[in-house]
Short mmCIF file of C-alpha atoms in Angstrom, two decimals:
data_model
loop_
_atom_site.label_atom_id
_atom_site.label_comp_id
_atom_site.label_asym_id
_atom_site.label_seq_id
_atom_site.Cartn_x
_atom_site.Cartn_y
_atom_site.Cartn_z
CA UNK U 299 2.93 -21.10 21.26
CA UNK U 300 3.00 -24.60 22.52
CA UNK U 301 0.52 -27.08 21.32
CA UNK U 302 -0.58 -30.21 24.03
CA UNK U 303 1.63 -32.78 22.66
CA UNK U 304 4.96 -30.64 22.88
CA UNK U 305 4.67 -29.49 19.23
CA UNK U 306 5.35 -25.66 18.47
CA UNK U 307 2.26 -24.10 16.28
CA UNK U 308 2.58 -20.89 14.41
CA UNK U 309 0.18 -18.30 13.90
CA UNK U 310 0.18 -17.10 10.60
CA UNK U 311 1.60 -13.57 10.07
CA UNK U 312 0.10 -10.38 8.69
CA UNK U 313 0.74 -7.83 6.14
CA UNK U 314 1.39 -4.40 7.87
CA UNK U 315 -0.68 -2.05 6.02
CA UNK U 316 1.57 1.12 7.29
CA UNK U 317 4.60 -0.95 5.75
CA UNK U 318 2.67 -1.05 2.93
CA UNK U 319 2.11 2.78 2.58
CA UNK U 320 5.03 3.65 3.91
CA UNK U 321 7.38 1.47 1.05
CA UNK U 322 5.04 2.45 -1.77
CA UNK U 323 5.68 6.30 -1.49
CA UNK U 324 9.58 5.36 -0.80
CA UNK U 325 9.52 3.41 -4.42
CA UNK U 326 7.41 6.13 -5.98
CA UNK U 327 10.04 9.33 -5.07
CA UNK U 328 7.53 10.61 -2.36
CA UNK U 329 4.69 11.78 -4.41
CA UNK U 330 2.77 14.78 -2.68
CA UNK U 331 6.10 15.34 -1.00
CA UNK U 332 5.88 19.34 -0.61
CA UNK U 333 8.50 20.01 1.26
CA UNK U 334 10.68 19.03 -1.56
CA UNK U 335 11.74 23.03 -1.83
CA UNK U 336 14.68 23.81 -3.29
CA UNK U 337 15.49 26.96 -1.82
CA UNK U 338 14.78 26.04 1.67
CA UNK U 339 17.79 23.39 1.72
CA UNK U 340 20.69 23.92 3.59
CA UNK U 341 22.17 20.73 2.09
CA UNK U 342 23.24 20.11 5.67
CA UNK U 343 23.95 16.38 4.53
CA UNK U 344 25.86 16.92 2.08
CA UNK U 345 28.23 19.34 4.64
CA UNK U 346 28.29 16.74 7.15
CA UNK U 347 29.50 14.55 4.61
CA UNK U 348 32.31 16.64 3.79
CA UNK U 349 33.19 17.08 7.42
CA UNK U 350 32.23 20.90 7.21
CA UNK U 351 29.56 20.32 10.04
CA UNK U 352 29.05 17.79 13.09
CA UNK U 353 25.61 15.93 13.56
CA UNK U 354 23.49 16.92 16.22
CA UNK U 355 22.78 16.28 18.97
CA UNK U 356 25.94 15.21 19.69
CA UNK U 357 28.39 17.30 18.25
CA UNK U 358 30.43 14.67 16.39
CA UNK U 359 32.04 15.00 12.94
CA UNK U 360 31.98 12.12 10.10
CA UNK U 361 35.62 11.44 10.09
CA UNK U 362 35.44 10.78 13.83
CA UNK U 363 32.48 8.59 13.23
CA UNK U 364 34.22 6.36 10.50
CA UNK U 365 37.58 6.37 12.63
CA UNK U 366 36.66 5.87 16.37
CA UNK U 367 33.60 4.60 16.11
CA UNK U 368 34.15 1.63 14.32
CA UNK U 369 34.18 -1.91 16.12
CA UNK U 370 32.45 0.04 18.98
CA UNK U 371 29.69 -2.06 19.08
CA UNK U 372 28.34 -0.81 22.56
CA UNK U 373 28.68 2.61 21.18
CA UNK U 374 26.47 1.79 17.92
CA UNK U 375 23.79 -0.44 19.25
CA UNK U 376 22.90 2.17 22.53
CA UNK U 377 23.12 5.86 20.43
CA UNK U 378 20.52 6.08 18.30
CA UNK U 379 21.22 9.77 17.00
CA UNK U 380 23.87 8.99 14.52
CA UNK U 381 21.80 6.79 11.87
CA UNK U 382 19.90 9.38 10.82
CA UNK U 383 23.28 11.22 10.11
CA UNK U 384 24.76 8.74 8.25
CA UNK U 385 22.02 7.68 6.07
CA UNK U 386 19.85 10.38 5.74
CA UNK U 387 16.26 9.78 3.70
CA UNK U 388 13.90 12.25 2.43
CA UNK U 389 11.58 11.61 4.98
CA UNK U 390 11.82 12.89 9.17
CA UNK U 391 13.43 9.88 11.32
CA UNK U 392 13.29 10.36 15.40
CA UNK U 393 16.12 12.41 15.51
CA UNK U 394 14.29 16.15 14.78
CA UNK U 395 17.80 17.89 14.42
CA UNK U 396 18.66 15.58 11.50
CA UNK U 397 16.79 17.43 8.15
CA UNK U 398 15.60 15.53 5.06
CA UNK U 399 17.07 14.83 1.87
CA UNK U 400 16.05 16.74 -1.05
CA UNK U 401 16.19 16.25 -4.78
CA UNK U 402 18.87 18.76 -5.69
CA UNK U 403 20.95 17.67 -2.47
CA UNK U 404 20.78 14.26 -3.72
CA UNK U 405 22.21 15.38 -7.24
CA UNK U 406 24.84 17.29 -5.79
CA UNK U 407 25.72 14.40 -2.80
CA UNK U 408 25.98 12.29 -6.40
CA UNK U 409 28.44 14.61 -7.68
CA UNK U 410 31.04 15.15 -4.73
CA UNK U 411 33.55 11.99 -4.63
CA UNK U 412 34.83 12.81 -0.76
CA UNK U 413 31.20 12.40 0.18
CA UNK U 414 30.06 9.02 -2.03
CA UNK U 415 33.80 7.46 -0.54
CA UNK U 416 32.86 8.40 3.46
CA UNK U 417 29.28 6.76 2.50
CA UNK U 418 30.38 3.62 1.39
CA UNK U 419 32.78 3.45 4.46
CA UNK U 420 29.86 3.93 6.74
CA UNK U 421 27.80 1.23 5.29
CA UNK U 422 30.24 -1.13 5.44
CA UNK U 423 30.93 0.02 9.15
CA UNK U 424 27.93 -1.11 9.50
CA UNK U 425 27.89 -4.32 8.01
CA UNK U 426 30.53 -5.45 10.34
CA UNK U 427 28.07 -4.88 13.37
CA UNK U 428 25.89 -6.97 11.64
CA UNK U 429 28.21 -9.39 10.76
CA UNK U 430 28.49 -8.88 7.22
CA UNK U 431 31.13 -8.22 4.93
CA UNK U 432 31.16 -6.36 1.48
CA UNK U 433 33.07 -8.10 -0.79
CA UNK U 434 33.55 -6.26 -3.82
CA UNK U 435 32.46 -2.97 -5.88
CA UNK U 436 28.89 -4.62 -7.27
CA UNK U 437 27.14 -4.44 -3.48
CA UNK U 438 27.81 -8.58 -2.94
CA UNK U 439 28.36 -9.84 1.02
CA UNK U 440 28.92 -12.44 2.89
CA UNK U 441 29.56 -13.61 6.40
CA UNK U 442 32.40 -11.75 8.53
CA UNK U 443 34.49 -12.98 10.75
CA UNK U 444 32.15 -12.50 13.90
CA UNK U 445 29.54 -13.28 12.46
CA UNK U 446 28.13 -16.16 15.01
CA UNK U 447 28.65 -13.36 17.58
CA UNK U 448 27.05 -10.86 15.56
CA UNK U 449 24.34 -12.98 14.04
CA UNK U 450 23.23 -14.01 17.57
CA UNK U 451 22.98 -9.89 18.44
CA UNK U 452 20.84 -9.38 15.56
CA UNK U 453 18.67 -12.29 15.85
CA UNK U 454 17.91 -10.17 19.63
CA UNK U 455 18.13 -7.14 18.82
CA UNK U 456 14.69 -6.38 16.69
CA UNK U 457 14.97 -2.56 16.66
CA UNK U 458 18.12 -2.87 14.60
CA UNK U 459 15.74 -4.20 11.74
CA UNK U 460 14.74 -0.81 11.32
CA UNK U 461 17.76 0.32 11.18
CA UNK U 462 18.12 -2.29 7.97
CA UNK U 463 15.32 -0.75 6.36
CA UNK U 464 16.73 3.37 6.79
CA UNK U 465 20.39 1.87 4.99
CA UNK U 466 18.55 0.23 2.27
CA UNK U 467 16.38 3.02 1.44
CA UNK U 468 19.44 5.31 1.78
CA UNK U 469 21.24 2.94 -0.58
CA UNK U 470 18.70 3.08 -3.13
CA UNK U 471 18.06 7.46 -2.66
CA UNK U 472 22.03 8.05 -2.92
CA UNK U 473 23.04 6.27 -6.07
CA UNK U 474 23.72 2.59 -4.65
CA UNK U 475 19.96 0.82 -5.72
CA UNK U 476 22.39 -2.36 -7.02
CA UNK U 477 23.48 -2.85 -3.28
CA UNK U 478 20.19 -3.69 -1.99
CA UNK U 479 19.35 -6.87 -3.29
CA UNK U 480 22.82 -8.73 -2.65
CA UNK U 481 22.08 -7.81 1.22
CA UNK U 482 18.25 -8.46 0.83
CA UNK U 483 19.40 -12.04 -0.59
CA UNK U 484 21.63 -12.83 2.00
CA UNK U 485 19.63 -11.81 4.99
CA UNK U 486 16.95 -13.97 3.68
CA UNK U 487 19.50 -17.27 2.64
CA UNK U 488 20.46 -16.79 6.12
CA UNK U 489 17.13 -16.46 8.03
CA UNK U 490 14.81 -18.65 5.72
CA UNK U 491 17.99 -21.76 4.67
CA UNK U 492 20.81 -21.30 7.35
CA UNK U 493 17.93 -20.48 10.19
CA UNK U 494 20.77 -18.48 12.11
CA UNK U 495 18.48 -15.34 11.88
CA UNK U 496 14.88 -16.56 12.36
CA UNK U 497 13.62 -13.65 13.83
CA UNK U 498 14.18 -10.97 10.97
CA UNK U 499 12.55 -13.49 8.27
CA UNK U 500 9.11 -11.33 8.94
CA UNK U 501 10.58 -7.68 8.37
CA UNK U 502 12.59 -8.88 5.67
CA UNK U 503 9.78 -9.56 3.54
CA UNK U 504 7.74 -7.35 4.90
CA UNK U 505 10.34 -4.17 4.91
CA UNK U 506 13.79 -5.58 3.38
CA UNK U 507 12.42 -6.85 0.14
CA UNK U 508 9.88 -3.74 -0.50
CA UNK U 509 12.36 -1.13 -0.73
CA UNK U 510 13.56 -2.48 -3.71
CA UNK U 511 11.99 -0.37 -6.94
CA UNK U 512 12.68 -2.69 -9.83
CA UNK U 513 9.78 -5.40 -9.78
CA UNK U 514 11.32 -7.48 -11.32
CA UNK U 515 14.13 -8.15 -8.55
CA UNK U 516 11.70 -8.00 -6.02
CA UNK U 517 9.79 -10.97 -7.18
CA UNK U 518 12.63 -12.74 -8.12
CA UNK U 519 13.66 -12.51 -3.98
CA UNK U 520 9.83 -13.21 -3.22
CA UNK U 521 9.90 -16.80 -5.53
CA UNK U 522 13.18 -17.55 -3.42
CA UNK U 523 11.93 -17.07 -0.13
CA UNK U 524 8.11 -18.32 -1.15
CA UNK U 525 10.74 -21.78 -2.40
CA UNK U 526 12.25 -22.00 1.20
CA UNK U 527 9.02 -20.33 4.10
CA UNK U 528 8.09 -22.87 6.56
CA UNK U 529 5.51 -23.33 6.92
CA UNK U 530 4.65 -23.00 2.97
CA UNK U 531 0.60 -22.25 3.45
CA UNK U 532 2.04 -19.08 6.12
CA UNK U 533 3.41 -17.47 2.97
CA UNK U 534 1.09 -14.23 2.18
CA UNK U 535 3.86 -12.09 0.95
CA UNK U 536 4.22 -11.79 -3.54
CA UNK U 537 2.33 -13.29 -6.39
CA UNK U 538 -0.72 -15.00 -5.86
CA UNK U 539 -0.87 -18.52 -5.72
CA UNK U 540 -2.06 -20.97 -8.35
CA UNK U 541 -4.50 -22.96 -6.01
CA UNK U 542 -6.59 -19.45 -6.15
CA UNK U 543 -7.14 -19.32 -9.82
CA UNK U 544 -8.27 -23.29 -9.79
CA UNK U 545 -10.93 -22.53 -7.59
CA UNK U 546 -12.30 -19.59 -9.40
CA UNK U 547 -12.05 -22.24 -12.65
CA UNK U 548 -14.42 -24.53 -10.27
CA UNK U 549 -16.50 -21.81 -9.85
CA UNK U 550 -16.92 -20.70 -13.92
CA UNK U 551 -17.94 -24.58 -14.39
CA UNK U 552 -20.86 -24.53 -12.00
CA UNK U 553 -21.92 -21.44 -12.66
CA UNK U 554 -22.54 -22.07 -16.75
CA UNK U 555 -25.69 -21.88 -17.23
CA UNK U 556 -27.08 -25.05 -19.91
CA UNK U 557 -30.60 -23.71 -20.37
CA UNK U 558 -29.75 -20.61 -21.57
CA UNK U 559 -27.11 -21.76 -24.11
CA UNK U 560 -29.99 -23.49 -25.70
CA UNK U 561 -32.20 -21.05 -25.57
CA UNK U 562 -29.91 -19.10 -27.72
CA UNK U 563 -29.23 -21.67 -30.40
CA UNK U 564 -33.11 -22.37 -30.80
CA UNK U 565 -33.56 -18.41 -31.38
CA UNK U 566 -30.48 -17.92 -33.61
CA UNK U 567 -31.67 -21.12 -35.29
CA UNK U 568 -34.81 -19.82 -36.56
CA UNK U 569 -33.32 -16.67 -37.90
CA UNK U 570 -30.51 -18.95 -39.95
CA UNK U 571 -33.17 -21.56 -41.12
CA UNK U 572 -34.38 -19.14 -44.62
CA UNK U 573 -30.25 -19.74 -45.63
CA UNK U 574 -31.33 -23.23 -45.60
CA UNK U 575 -34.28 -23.82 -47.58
CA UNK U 576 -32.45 -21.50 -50.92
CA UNK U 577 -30.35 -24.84 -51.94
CA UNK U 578 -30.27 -25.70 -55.44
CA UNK U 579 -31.53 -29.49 -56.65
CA UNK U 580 -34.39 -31.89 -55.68
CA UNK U 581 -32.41 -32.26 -51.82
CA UNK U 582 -33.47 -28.70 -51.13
CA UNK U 583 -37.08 -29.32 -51.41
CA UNK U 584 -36.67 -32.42 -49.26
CA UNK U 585 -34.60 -30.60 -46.32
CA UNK U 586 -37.54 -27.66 -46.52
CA UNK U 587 -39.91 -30.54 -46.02
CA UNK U 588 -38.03 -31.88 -43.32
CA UNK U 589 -37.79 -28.53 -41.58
CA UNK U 590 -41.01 -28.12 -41.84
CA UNK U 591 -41.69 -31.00 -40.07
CA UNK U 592 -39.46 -30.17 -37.23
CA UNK U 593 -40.86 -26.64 -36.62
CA UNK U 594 -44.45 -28.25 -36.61
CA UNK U 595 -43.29 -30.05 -33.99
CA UNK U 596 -41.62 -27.57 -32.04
CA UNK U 597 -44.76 -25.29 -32.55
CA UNK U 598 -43.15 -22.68 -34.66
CA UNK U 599 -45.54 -23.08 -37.64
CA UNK U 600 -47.10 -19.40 -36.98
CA UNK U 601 -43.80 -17.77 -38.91
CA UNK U 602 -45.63 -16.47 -41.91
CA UNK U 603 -42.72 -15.28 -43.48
CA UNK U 604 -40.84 -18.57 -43.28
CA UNK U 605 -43.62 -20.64 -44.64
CA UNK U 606 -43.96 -18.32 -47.72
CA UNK U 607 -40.16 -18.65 -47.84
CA UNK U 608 -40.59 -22.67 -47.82
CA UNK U 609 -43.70 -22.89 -50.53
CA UNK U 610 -41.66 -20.81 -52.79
CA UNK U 611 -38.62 -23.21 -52.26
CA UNK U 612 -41.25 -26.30 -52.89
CA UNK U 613 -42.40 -24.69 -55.68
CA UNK U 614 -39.03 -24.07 -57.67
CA UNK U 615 -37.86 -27.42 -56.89
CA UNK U 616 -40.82 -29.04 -58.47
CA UNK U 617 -40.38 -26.64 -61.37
CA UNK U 618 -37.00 -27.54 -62.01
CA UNK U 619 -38.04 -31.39 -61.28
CA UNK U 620 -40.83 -31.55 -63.81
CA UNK U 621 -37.78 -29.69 -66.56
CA UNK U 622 -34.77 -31.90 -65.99
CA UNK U 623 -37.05 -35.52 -65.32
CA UNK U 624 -39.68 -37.33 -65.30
CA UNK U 625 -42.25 -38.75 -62.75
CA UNK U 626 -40.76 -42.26 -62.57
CA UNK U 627 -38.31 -43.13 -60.59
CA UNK U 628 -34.35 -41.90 -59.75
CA UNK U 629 -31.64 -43.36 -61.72
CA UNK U 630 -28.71 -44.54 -59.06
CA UNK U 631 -26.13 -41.54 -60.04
CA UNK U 632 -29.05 -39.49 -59.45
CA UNK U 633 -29.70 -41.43 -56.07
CA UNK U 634 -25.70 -40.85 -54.91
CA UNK U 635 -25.91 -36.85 -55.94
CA UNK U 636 -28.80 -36.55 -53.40
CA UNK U 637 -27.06 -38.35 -51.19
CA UNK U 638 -23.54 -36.70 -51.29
CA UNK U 639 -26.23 -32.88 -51.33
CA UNK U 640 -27.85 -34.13 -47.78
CA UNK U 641 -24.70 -34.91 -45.90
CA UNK U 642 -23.48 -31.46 -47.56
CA UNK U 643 -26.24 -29.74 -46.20
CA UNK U 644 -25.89 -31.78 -42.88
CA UNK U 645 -22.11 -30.47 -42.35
CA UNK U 646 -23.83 -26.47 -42.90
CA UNK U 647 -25.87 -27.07 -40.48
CA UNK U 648 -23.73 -28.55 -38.14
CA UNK U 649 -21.37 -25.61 -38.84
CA UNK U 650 -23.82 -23.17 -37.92
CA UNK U 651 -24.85 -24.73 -35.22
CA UNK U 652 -20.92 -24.55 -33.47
CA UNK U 653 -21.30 -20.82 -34.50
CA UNK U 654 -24.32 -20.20 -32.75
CA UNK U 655 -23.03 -22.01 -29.97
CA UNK U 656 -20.34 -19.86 -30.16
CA UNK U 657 -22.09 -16.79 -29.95
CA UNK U 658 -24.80 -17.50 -27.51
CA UNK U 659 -21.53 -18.33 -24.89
CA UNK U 660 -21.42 -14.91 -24.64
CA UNK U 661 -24.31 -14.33 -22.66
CA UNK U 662 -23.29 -17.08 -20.14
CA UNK U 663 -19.71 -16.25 -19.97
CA UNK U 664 -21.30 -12.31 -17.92
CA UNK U 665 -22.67 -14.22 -15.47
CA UNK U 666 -19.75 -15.98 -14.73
CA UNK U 667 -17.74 -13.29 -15.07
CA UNK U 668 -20.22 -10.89 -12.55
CA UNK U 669 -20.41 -14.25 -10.26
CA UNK U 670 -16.06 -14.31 -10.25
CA UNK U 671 -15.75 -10.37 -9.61
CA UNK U 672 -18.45 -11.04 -6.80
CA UNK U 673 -16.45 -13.48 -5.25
CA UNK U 674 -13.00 -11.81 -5.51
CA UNK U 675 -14.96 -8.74 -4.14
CA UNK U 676 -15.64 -10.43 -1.09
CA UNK U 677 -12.29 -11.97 -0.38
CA UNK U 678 -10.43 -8.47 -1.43
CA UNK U 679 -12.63 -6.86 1.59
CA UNK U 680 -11.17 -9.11 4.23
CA UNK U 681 -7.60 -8.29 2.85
CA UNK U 682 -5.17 -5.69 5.41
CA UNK U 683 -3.76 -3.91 2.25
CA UNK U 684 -5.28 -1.94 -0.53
CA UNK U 685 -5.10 -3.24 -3.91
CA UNK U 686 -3.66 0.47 -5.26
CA UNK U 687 -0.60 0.30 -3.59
CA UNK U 688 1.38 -2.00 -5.91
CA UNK U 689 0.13 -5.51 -7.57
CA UNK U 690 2.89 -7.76 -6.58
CA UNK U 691 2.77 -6.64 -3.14
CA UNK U 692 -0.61 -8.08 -1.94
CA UNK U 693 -1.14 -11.83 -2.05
CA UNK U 694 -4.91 -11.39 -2.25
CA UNK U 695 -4.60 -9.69 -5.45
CA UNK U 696 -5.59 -12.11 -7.63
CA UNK U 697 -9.37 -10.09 -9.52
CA UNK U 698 -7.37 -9.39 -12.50
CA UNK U 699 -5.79 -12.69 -13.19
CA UNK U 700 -8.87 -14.10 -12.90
CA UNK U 701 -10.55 -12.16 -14.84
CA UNK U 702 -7.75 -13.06 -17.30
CA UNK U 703 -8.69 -16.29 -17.12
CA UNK U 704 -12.26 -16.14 -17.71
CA UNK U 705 -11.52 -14.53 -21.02
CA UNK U 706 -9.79 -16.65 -22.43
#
């Protein structure tokens, strides 16, 4: 799309959700998958392999394939019967005469050298048409020597993308899981750095990168690609992005509640006040006064209990006033114990205070938490993809780090 002043504009893609689905019961070995019967398997893959048996439709045997076929790039872009041959998946592709891999065909293809060696000759056969090379025994590649010719063919020729995805899932289902992520890497270097591929950038991190089963590797190729995506804000694909979780912490401050934080230190105050009033000396009987005072004032003076509480206090501390001095006045050393006893009884206080702070920010902290789930709610809703089909898949799914954060 052109924009009025000459500039090119870019809509911003979206996730496929049948991608989605599709990759998640790939990576999870085909749950539900009841066709998976041993004793209906032919292990017609494993024969063709060995050159016992030509693929259908057309009749042509592996060794012919690998030989003749090779370099024939007319030949390998137009027939679109063979692929399914030579990397078969335990799933049904669009050729119907090719069957599906099973789980004891897979063990035995593992076990039978002639058929792992005429694998790896076909997938690098078809690196070549791409214009990739395999460059040693670990799965790493790099350019061929056509590969401006070649690139340019890809970079038209969108239906071979899928033909990407069936080797790299075959990779991964026939013993060869290391290979994918060299070739994932480079298709991506090349599309997202090099830009000599633009056009497979979208099914690359959309297919390419989601056939990969070890999370880690796949986020490691996501961070890469996220580093290099133009434009940046276009990126939905991976983790979720940081300026998400700032805007839910926007969202806890303005939702906090002040009036019923002190609501619950008044209440847990007048349950804590009787701990109070039993400190020893003449200070005690001044700091019941005082409190007295204060919960006149607040209009708590109909607490029976804590007034009894109080005149017993008063009455002690005269007690043990009248015993240890007389009526005149306080000597100075007498003077600096009080003192020292009312900043004492100030830091308590204090100190009980920050705990009952503490505990009343539990009641605020649920409605922030209910107001945050609310919100994510709402934006998960509007997202293509289910959250259940695999965390670092959807962009949008960002509840439980947020959640995370409101904890703590």
């Amino acid at each position: 799309m052109i924009s009025g002043d000459g500039t090119e504009l870019t809509t911003k893609p979206k996730r496929s959700f049948y991608a989605a689905r599709d990759l998640y019961k790939y990576r999870h070995q085909y749950p539900q998958n009841f066709k998976d019967l041993r004793y209906q398997n032919d292990l017609c893959n494993l024969r063709f392999y060995k050159n016992k048996i030509p693929f259908k439709p057309d009749g042509v045997y592996i060794e012919e394939v690998l030989n003749k076929w090779k370099g024939d790039y007319e030949k390998l872009e137009h027939n679109h019967t063979y692929i399914q041959w030579l990397f078969p998946l335990r799933e049904q592709g669009l050729n119907f005469y090719a069957k599906e891999l099973t789980t004891y065909e897979i063990e035995e293809f593992k076990k039978t050298k002639e058929a792992i060696r005429r694998f790896l000759l076909a997938y690098k056969m078809m690196l070549e048409f791409f214009g990739i090379k395999l460059i040693d025994k670990t799965g790493n590649v790099a350019r061929a020597a056509n590969w401006q010719e070649r690139f340019q063919h890809l970079n038209e020729s969108q239906h071979n993308y899928l033909r990407i995805t069936r080797i790299l899932k075959s990779l991964g289902e026939l013993g060869y899981e290391s290979f994918k992520s060299p070739l994932v890497k480079f298709i991506l270097h090349e599309a997202l750095v090099e830009d000599t591929i633009p056009n497979i950038k979208q099914s690359a991190l959309e297919y390419f990168v989601y056939t990969i089963r070890d999370r880690r590797e796949r986020r490691k190729l996501l961070r890469f690609a996220q580093q290099h995506y133009t434009p940046s804000e276009h990126f939905i694909w991976g983790p979720p992005r940081k300026q998400k979780s700032e805007g839910s912490k926007t969202t806890k401050k303005t939702a906090s509640p002040v009036s019923i934080n002190n609501s619950c230190i008044s209440k847990h105050k007048k349950s804590k006040e009787p701990k109070h009033t039993s400190a020893g000396g003449s200070s005690a009987g001044k700091t019941a006064e005082e409190r007295k005072v204060e919960l006149a004032k607040n209009g708590e003076d109909n607490d029976q209990n804590e007034q009894e509480m109080n005149c017993d206090t008063v009455r002690q501390n005269n007690g043990e006033k009248n015993s240890d001095t007389d009526t005149g006045p306080l000597s100075k050393s007498e003077e600096i114990h009080n003192t020292s006893d009312r900043k004492e009884d100030a830091s308590h206080s204090k100190r009980d205070d920050e705990n009952l702070n503490n505990d009343c920010g539990n009641h605020p902290g649920t409605i922030e938490k209910d107001l945050c789930d609310t919100e994510n709610l709402s934006n998960n809703t509007s997202a293509d993809l289910p959250d259940n089909l695999d965390k670092d898949m959807l962009s949008g799914g960002t509840a439980t780090k947020n959640k995370d954060e409101l904890k703590s």
